[in-house]
Structures are given as C-alpha cells and as structure tokens.
Amino acid sequence: MSNPARKSEVPCGPHQEPDAKTSQRTESELPCEGLKGCRCFADSAVAVHTEADIIALPRSRPVAKAAAAFKSGDFEAAEQGYTEVLAGAGDADARAAALANRAQCRLRLGLFEEGREDAATARALAPENPKAWYRLGLCEARLARLTEAEAALGQALELRPGDPAVSAALTAVRRRQAEGRGRYAWEEVWSQYLISAQLVYQQAQKEAGTGDAAAPTPAGQSLAAAMDEVDGLVLASLGVEPYVGPVRIGLSEGRGRGLFVTEDVPAGRLLLCCHALVTGMHQDLPGRLASCARRSPEIEEFLRGMSQGTAESETEVPSLSPAQLAAPRRLLRPPVSTVEGPEGSAGSHEEGLSSEDLETVMVFNQFSLPMVNPNAAPIEVTNDPGRSGVWLLPSFVNHACLPNVQRTIVLDCLFLRAGRDLKAGDELFDCYIETLQPLARRSSSLSTYGIKSCGCDRCLFEEAVVGDESGQADVQAVLEQVAAGATCGGEQAEIADKTEAAATQAEVVMAQALDRALAAGAA
C-alpha cells in the first residue's frame, strides 16, 4: 500500500564568507559538505575567490582577462576566457595550467563532469602539478566518486605536503567514506536534530502567539540560519553522505511495492540514511517537485511512478537503484543560470508533471518534519504542522500499526533503524499515523489515506477483542476518563490519582474483553 500524506514523525576555524554571486551555490554543487570538522572543505569551494586559486600563466591579454573575470566572480566569462587561453597555449605545461584553471571555473559553475575531464587532462599533461590533482579530487568528490577522490587528493598531498586545503579535502572525503558505510558522528547529528527542530518549534509557538518572541535560540542561531534554503529545494542540509544498508525494493502481497531486508539484522541497526528530494512549507513543495522534474528526466519518470494510494499503482519496481534514490538531488542537472534559479533547467521538458500529478505525489508520499520541545519532561516530539518533505527510497516502506522500524528526520536526512530483530526477507513496516491510539481512531486516520485495513497482528488482535460495539464503548469511556483527569485543573497529586484510576480501569476493560473473546473462541 502507499504512504499517506505527512507521515508522522515522532566548522573548523573561521573562513571568508562568499560574495553575492558565490553564495548562490546549488545543493548539487555541494553534495560533500560535512558536519563540523569537515565543513572547511566545502567552504573552500565557495569562499571568496582570489588569484591564489589560479595557476600562474605567462601574462597576456586573454590570461589577464580570464583571471580578472574569475576574481570578480564571473565564472562563465572566466571559463570562456581560459578556453581562449587553451586554444593559444603552446606547450604541455601551459595547456595543463589553462585546463586546471578552467576546471576550477567549472567547479564553481557546478559542471563537475566537465571539470573532471579538464582536471584529468591537466593531470596527464603535468603529473607533477599538485593543483591539477587537487582539482581532479574535488570534482571526483562532487560526483560522489569517493575512492577516486581519495586517490587524487592523496597524490596532491604528496606533491604539496601540509597544504591545509588539500588536507581538509582529504579528511572530508574519508569522513564521507565512513558515512557511506553507516558510520556517522552521531553526537553531532543529534545536536543538529535538537537545535533545528527546537527552532522550528519556537517559530511555530511565536506564529501561534503562544511563545516568547524574545526567546533565545540554541547556540545563538536564528531560524533563518538553521533553515537556510539550499538550491530552493530543501530547507537545510545536514551535509552527510547517504547510506543504504541490507535492503531491496520488491513487491509486497496486497500492498504494492515494499522494502525488504536482505539479511538478518539485529534491533537498532541502521538500515538507511536518505537525502530528501525536497523539503519546505506544504504549499511550496509542488513547485519544488516540478523544478526537480524539469532538471532530471530520471526524477520526472520516478515521480510519475510514485504511489497513488492503491496497490494497482505500484506494480513496477523503479529503474533507479536504491543508492540513487537515497541521494536524489545528485541526479539533478544544474539550473541554466543562477538568475533563473531552480525554475530554469538543463534538459527541461515542454510537458511536465501536471498539478494533479504533483498533488497526488504529495498526498501519498510526504513526511512531516519534526518539532522538538526540549523544555518538556520528557522531551516532546511532535509533527511540524506547516513543513514536510519527500524522500524517495523511504517512500517504499509500507504501513503497519505494529511497526518494525524507527524513523528519525534530521534536516534533509531520514534515518531508518530496525525496531526489532529481523530475518532475511522480512518486509519493513513504518507507522504512518500516531501509534498510541486505539483501533477505531487508527482506522479513521488510515481511511483518509485509502487504507481500509492494516491487517497487522496488533489490529487483528484488537478487532477480535474490542472490535464490537460493546468493546468500543468501553474503550471510549476509558479515553474520556483519561481526558477528564488531564483537564481537571486540580493539584498535581489529584491529577496523578485520576490518571492512575484511568489506567487501572483500562486494564480492567481489556482483561474483561479478553475473557469474553476467549470464551467466544476468538483466540
């Protein structure tokens, strides 16, 4: 079955800030940004550009023109300029320098494949040129070819020992390699989770008029800083490498497509870390999805094949691999220009997805973002009423009221862990709704998403024991007793007594219902 709408979610050292032109970096240009300790590598790719970034060439009018364009931030003009310089280069060293400089321009323009070709040719012409190796390593890193990036950056460091930029780039690549194996700096990840989700909670409180407008934010951050939009597609990026564990996409009987484990896994094991395709305010997501479709035929095809709320709409396994679905923004072509932003696209299609198609994708495949109130005891995690996102690979996880996975969203990353021991071939099940609800309320919530019956062991048990009118009436009476105790307005001791009495009554109701079911042979 499909996924319902808004599934429930229960730097090293200072650096120069980019100027107006370089600050318009796209997420596809920066897929390798790491957490604290590795961000210096990403920063080096967008920091204020200087003549030190350019390999010295014999001075000439074309060289001076290209260097001036690069220094001013006009990378398109600089790229064209170094193309002219390359055409007039007379020896291997001059050609290598021009190619390495053009590779740098193409890095800034997000043209990583083209930049890689230039850097690889420069490396071949001048194998002792450390900047050629460095640029090649950066391009390989941007293309998520981490093994090749590590080799190129390692060679650059041998040629230029102790270079801080090369060392930082190599450290970042090795960290990404560890993340790609599921090894994350968890303390930093959870720090980002608490900070960002708390800021969203505070913003929601202010918008509702119930929060302190002057309330300080964690670590001195602002909501705008923590939720700085990346490429107009996601609110903020955690900046870690995705991870796909022992899972595969397959067909689930009566449910359409599903996600299955390929080996025995223990409870608590990380199964997935996936990047969002888009996150944002609900009303902004259809436009962002349309932008993604225009920038990638593969993404457009996938969006057309996403769940429409029926098993019949999920009869084919996607052509994209789980690894590609875990990092979908890497499939996007750069926008035509920074002026157009994500609306412009290389390879745009005249006929894109209709508004109805996009709304269907949203209804059945979006996840709510979390809000965290750290002042509650215990910490309170709720759904953001105004923001959500679309993750491609996790969208294949089907619903069960007795889930076997645990889901956590941190900025643009969705982490999925085994909630219990699983055997090879077991299907993964998430709970799309609030889990701690009685059967009638869960059924009502699921019906709005086209799910008539969950069919899990929990639902079957509750249907057998308290599924009749008498059982439902008894459950409703307990719920009313709980609500009355919570809102009685008395002293804490009185509230505790009323809540304890409601809990005791719940045990009595369930014991009596179970006795009736056993007597009737339901067991």
Tab-separated table of N, CA and C in Angstrom, residues 296-393:
chain	number	residue	atom	x	y	z
A	296	SER	N	15.684	16.797	-14.258
A	296	SER	CA	16.143	15.413	-14.351
A	296	SER	C	15.050	14.540	-14.952
A	297	PRO	N	15.273	13.995	-16.153
A	297	PRO	CA	14.290	13.055	-16.717
A	297	PRO	C	14.080	11.837	-15.820
A	298	GLU	N	15.153	11.400	-15.147
A	298	GLU	CA	15.026	10.229	-14.269
A	298	GLU	C	14.102	10.524	-13.092
A	299	ILE	N	14.239	11.729	-12.522
A	299	ILE	CA	13.373	12.105	-11.415
A	299	ILE	C	11.933	12.255	-11.897
A	300	GLU	N	11.748	12.848	-13.067
A	300	GLU	CA	10.388	13.000	-13.586
A	300	GLU	C	9.730	11.634	-13.767
A	301	GLU	N	10.472	10.690	-14.344
A	301	GLU	CA	9.920	9.344	-14.538
A	301	GLU	C	9.573	8.702	-13.202
A	302	PHE	N	10.451	8.880	-12.210
A	302	PHE	CA	10.177	8.276	-10.908
A	302	PHE	C	8.942	8.891	-10.266
A	303	LEU	N	8.822	10.219	-10.312
A	303	LEU	CA	7.669	10.880	-9.707
A	303	LEU	C	6.367	10.408	-10.353
A	304	ARG	N	6.394	10.177	-11.654
A	304	ARG	CA	5.185	9.687	-12.333
A	304	ARG	C	4.797	8.304	-11.832
A	305	GLY	N	5.780	7.526	-11.390
A	305	GLY	CA	5.503	6.172	-10.945
A	305	GLY	C	5.331	6.018	-9.452
A	306	MET	N	5.328	7.129	-8.699
A	306	MET	CA	5.162	7.018	-7.250
A	306	MET	C	3.747	6.609	-6.890
A	307	SER	N	3.576	6.166	-5.667
A	307	SER	CA	2.292	5.644	-5.213
A	307	SER	C	1.159	6.647	-5.397
A	308	GLN	N	0.019	6.125	-5.844
A	308	GLN	CA	-1.202	6.919	-5.949
A	308	GLN	C	-2.266	6.426	-4.973
A	309	GLY	N	-1.837	5.689	-3.976
A	309	GLY	CA	-2.757	5.260	-2.934
A	309	GLY	C	-3.375	3.902	-3.145
A	310	THR	N	-2.981	3.193	-4.199
A	310	THR	CA	-3.530	1.857	-4.449
A	310	THR	C	-2.396	0.905	-4.795
A	311	ALA	N	-2.620	-0.388	-4.514
A	311	ALA	CA	-1.626	-1.396	-4.882
A	311	ALA	C	-1.475	-1.469	-6.387
A	312	GLU	N	-2.565	-1.163	-7.118
A	312	GLU	CA	-2.522	-1.220	-8.583
A	312	GLU	C	-1.557	-0.192	-9.166
A	313	SER	N	-1.323	0.892	-8.445
A	313	SER	CA	-0.403	1.916	-8.944
A	313	SER	C	1.042	1.584	-8.617
A	314	GLU	N	1.286	0.416	-7.986
A	314	GLU	CA	2.628	0.058	-7.545
A	314	GLU	C	3.002	-1.329	-8.020
A	315	THR	N	2.916	-1.542	-9.315
A	315	THR	CA	3.193	-2.873	-9.855
A	315	THR	C	4.587	-3.007	-10.435
A	316	GLU	N	5.316	-1.902	-10.584
A	316	GLU	CA	6.638	-1.950	-11.188
A	316	GLU	C	7.702	-1.439	-10.218
A	317	VAL	N	8.829	-2.146	-10.210
A	317	VAL	CA	9.976	-1.707	-9.406
A	317	VAL	C	10.716	-0.634	-10.200
A	318	PRO	N	11.117	0.461	-9.576
A	318	PRO	CA	11.759	1.568	-10.313
A	318	PRO	C	13.084	1.161	-10.928
A	319	SER	N	13.453	1.860	-11.996
A	319	SER	CA	14.722	1.578	-12.669
A	319	SER	C	15.906	2.158	-11.899
A	320	LEU	N	15.672	3.206	-11.105
A	320	LEU	CA	16.750	3.790	-10.308
A	320	LEU	C	17.129	2.848	-9.167
A	321	SER	N	18.416	2.789	-8.855
A	321	SER	CA	18.899	1.918	-7.786
A	321	SER	C	18.593	2.515	-6.425
A	322	PRO	N	18.601	1.698	-5.364
A	322	PRO	CA	18.430	2.243	-4.016
A	322	PRO	C	19.447	3.333	-3.689
A	323	ALA	N	20.688	3.178	-4.145
A	323	ALA	CA	21.704	4.199	-3.875
A	323	ALA	C	21.348	5.516	-4.544
A	324	GLN	N	20.825	5.471	-5.763
A	324	GLN	CA	20.408	6.696	-6.444
A	324	GLN	C	19.203	7.323	-5.754
A	325	LEU	N	18.272	6.502	-5.300
A	325	LEU	CA	17.083	7.015	-4.626
A	325	LEU	C	17.409	7.588	-3.257
A	326	ALA	N	18.518	7.150	-2.675
A	326	ALA	CA	18.922	7.676	-1.366
A	326	ALA	C	19.561	9.052	-1.476
A	327	ALA	N	20.005	9.442	-2.675
A	327	ALA	CA	20.623	10.757	-2.884
A	327	ALA	C	20.058	11.367	-4.163
A	328	PRO	N	18.757	11.652	-4.201
A	328	PRO	CA	18.121	12.031	-5.472
A	328	PRO	C	18.568	13.370	-6.021
A	329	ARG	N	18.992	14.303	-5.176
A	329	ARG	CA	19.382	15.617	-5.699
A	329	ARG	C	20.651	15.535	-6.534
A	330	ARG	N	21.405	14.460	-6.394
A	330	ARG	CA	22.593	14.284	-7.225
A	330	ARG	C	22.236	13.959	-8.677
A	331	LEU	N	21.001	13.613	-8.919
A	331	LEU	CA	20.564	13.347	-10.290
A	331	LEU	C	20.138	14.607	-11.022
A	332	LEU	N	20.072	15.729	-10.317
A	332	LEU	CA	19.575	16.965	-10.921
A	332	LEU	C	20.671	17.657	-11.712
A	333	ARG	N	20.308	18.160	-12.894
A	333	ARG	CA	21.217	18.981	-13.676
A	333	ARG	C	21.240	20.381	-13.074
A	334	PRO	N	22.370	21.080	-13.201
A	334	PRO	CA	22.408	22.453	-12.673
A	334	PRO	C	21.398	23.331	-13.389
A	335	PRO	N	20.835	24.328	-12.706
A	335	PRO	CA	19.969	25.292	-13.387
A	335	PRO	C	20.720	25.979	-14.510
A	336	VAL	N	19.974	26.451	-15.473
A	336	VAL	CA	20.593	27.115	-16.622
A	336	VAL	C	21.410	28.303	-16.169
A	337	SER	N	20.903	29.080	-15.231
A	337	SER	CA	21.636	30.233	-14.711
A	337	SER	C	21.197	30.480	-13.300
A	338	THR	N	22.045	31.172	-12.541
A	338	THR	CA	21.702	31.480	-11.158
A	338	THR	C	20.595	32.510	-11.086
A	339	VAL	N	20.337	33.222	-12.202
A	339	VAL	CA	19.246	34.186	-12.209
A	339	VAL	C	17.913	33.461	-12.232
A	340	GLU	N	17.854	32.398	-13.068
A	340	GLU	CA	16.613	31.643	-13.154
A	340	GLU	C	16.381	30.812	-11.910
A	341	GLY	N	17.466	30.373	-11.256
A	341	GLY	CA	17.328	29.531	-10.089
A	341	GLY	C	16.805	28.179	-10.481
A	342	PRO	N	16.140	27.455	-9.563
A	342	PRO	CA	15.725	26.092	-9.830
A	342	PRO	C	14.636	25.989	-10.864
A	343	GLU	N	13.981	27.107	-11.237
A	343	GLU	CA	12.935	27.013	-12.236
A	343	GLU	C	13.509	26.768	-13.619
A	344	GLY	N	14.703	27.344	-13.897
A	344	GLY	CA	15.340	27.068	-15.165
A	344	GLY	C	16.019	25.723	-15.098
A	345	SER	N	16.169	25.057	-16.226
A	345	SER	CA	16.701	23.722	-16.166
A	345	SER	C	17.351	23.320	-17.460
A	346	ALA	N	18.479	22.622	-17.317
A	346	ALA	CA	19.060	21.995	-18.487
A	346	ALA	C	18.244	20.767	-18.812
A	347	GLY	N	17.810	20.641	-20.029
A	347	GLY	CA	17.022	19.477	-20.407
A	347	GLY	C	15.593	19.546	-19.959
A	348	SER	N	14.993	20.737	-19.837
A	348	SER	CA	13.606	20.859	-19.428
A	348	SER	C	12.693	20.241	-20.468
A	349	HIS	N	11.547	19.766	-20.029
A	349	HIS	CA	10.580	19.154	-20.925
A	349	HIS	C	9.428	20.116	-21.131
A	350	GLU	N	8.906	20.137	-22.352
A	350	GLU	CA	7.805	21.048	-22.637
A	350	GLU	C	6.576	20.661	-21.825
A	351	GLU	N	6.330	19.360	-21.704
A	351	GLU	CA	5.166	18.905	-20.948
A	351	GLU	C	5.654	18.214	-19.694
A	352	GLY	N	5.533	18.889	-18.575
A	352	GLY	CA	5.979	18.310	-17.320
A	352	GLY	C	4.820	17.673	-16.575
A	353	LEU	N	5.051	17.412	-15.307
A	353	LEU	CA	4.015	16.845	-14.462
A	353	LEU	C	2.906	17.864	-14.236
A	354	SER	N	1.670	17.410	-14.261
A	354	SER	CA	0.547	18.311	-14.034
A	354	SER	C	0.424	18.611	-12.548
A	355	SER	N	-0.335	19.639	-12.232
A	355	SER	CA	-0.559	19.978	-10.828
A	355	SER	C	-1.256	18.840	-10.100
A	356	GLU	N	-2.122	18.114	-10.822
A	356	GLU	CA	-2.803	16.968	-10.213
A	356	GLU	C	-1.807	15.860	-9.888
A	357	ASP	N	-0.861	15.619	-10.805
A	357	ASP	CA	0.173	14.608	-10.542
A	357	ASP	C	0.974	14.965	-9.296
A	358	LEU	N	1.351	16.225	-9.185
A	358	LEU	CA	2.174	16.666	-8.062
A	358	LEU	C	1.406	16.589	-6.751
A	359	GLU	N	0.134	16.945	-6.773
A	359	GLU	CA	-0.679	16.852	-5.562
A	359	GLU	C	-0.807	15.401	-5.116
A	360	THR	N	-0.924	14.482	-6.085
A	360	THR	CA	-1.027	13.063	-5.742
A	360	THR	C	0.257	12.577	-5.087
A	361	VAL	N	1.383	13.002	-5.640
A	361	VAL	CA	2.665	12.646	-5.026
A	361	VAL	C	2.710	13.117	-3.585
A	362	MET	N	2.254	14.348	-3.351
A	362	MET	CA	2.289	14.902	-2.004
A	362	MET	C	1.353	14.152	-1.060
A	363	VAL	N	0.153	13.855	-1.523
A	363	VAL	CA	-0.849	13.241	-0.651
A	363	VAL	C	-0.371	11.900	-0.115
A	364	PHE	N	0.285	11.111	-0.962
A	364	PHE	CA	0.601	9.745	-0.572
A	364	PHE	C	2.065	9.488	-0.250
A	365	ASN	N	2.915	10.500	-0.333
A	365	ASN	CA	4.338	10.206	-0.193
A	365	ASN	C	5.134	11.203	0.648
A	366	GLN	N	4.503	12.163	1.287
A	366	GLN	CA	5.279	13.132	2.049
A	366	GLN	C	5.382	12.744	3.521
A	367	PHE	N	6.435	13.225	4.146
A	367	PHE	CA	6.675	13.007	5.576
A	367	PHE	C	6.660	14.355	6.291
A	368	SER	N	6.041	14.398	7.458
A	368	SER	CA	6.107	15.608	8.273
A	368	SER	C	7.501	15.785	8.849
A	369	LEU	N	7.938	17.025	8.952
A	369	LEU	CA	9.180	17.318	9.654
A	369	LEU	C	8.903	17.391	11.156
A	370	PRO	N	9.915	17.138	11.988
A	370	PRO	CA	9.687	17.112	13.432
A	370	PRO	C	9.810	18.485	14.075
A	371	MET	N	9.124	18.648	15.193
A	371	MET	CA	9.327	19.780	16.092
A	371	MET	C	9.656	19.210	17.464
A	372	VAL	N	10.619	19.816	18.137
A	372	VAL	CA	11.063	19.321	19.439
A	372	VAL	C	10.914	20.421	20.475
A	373	ASN	N	10.228	20.088	21.575
A	373	ASN	CA	10.145	20.989	22.717
A	373	ASN	C	11.037	20.424	23.818
A	374	PRO	N	12.273	20.923	23.943
A	374	PRO	CA	13.201	20.358	24.927
A	374	PRO	C	12.856	20.739	26.356
A	375	ASN	N	11.922	21.666	26.532
A	375	ASN	CA	11.549	22.088	27.887
A	375	ASN	C	10.554	21.134	28.532
A	376	ALA	N	9.965	20.246	27.719
A	376	ALA	CA	9.027	19.269	28.270
A	376	ALA	C	9.805	18.145	28.941
A	377	ALA	N	9.162	17.454	29.858
A	377	ALA	CA	9.800	16.332	30.540
A	377	ALA	C	8.860	15.118	30.469
A	378	PRO	N	9.189	14.091	29.679
A	378	PRO	CA	10.361	14.004	28.811
A	378	PRO	C	10.240	14.925	27.604
A	379	ILE	N	11.324	15.026	26.816
A	379	ILE	CA	11.320	15.892	25.634
A	379	ILE	C	10.145	15.522	24.737
A	380	GLU	N	9.460	16.537	24.265
A	380	GLU	CA	8.248	16.326	23.463
A	380	GLU	C	8.578	16.490	21.982
A	381	VAL	N	8.275	15.462	21.181
A	381	VAL	CA	8.479	15.499	19.736
A	381	VAL	C	7.122	15.429	19.062
A	382	THR	N	6.819	16.430	18.235
A	382	THR	CA	5.543	16.473	17.521
A	382	THR	C	5.803	16.744	16.045
A	383	ASN	N	4.718	16.714	15.265
A	383	ASN	CA	4.821	16.975	13.836
A	383	ASN	C	4.728	18.465	13.549
A	384	ASP	N	5.578	18.938	12.657
A	384	ASP	CA	5.503	20.316	12.205
A	384	ASP	C	4.225	20.481	11.385
A	385	PRO	N	3.316	21.353	11.782
A	385	PRO	CA	2.052	21.486	11.049
A	385	PRO	C	2.192	22.171	9.697
A	386	GLY	N	3.321	22.817	9.451
A	386	GLY	CA	3.439	23.589	8.220
A	386	GLY	C	4.511	23.125	7.258
A	387	ARG	N	5.385	22.202	7.685
A	387	ARG	CA	6.512	21.809	6.843
A	387	ARG	C	6.584	20.291	6.714
A	388	SER	N	6.991	19.855	5.532
A	388	SER	CA	7.145	18.424	5.273
A	388	SER	C	8.161	18.227	4.164
A	389	GLY	N	8.340	16.983	3.727
A	389	GLY	CA	9.318	16.697	2.685
A	389	GLY	C	9.005	15.402	1.978
A	390	VAL	N	9.737	15.165	0.886
A	390	VAL	CA	9.572	13.938	0.102
A	390	VAL	C	10.917	13.232	0.027
A	391	TRP	N	10.963	12.009	0.514
A	391	TRP	CA	12.128	11.132	0.425
A	391	TRP	C	11.754	9.963	-0.476
A	392	LEU	N	12.604	9.628	-1.431
A	392	LEU	CA	12.218	8.656	-2.452
A	392	LEU	C	12.317	7.205	-1.982
A	393	LEU	N	13.481	6.769	-1.528
A	393	LEU	CA	13.623	5.371	-1.117
A	393	LEU	C	12.728	5.035	0.077
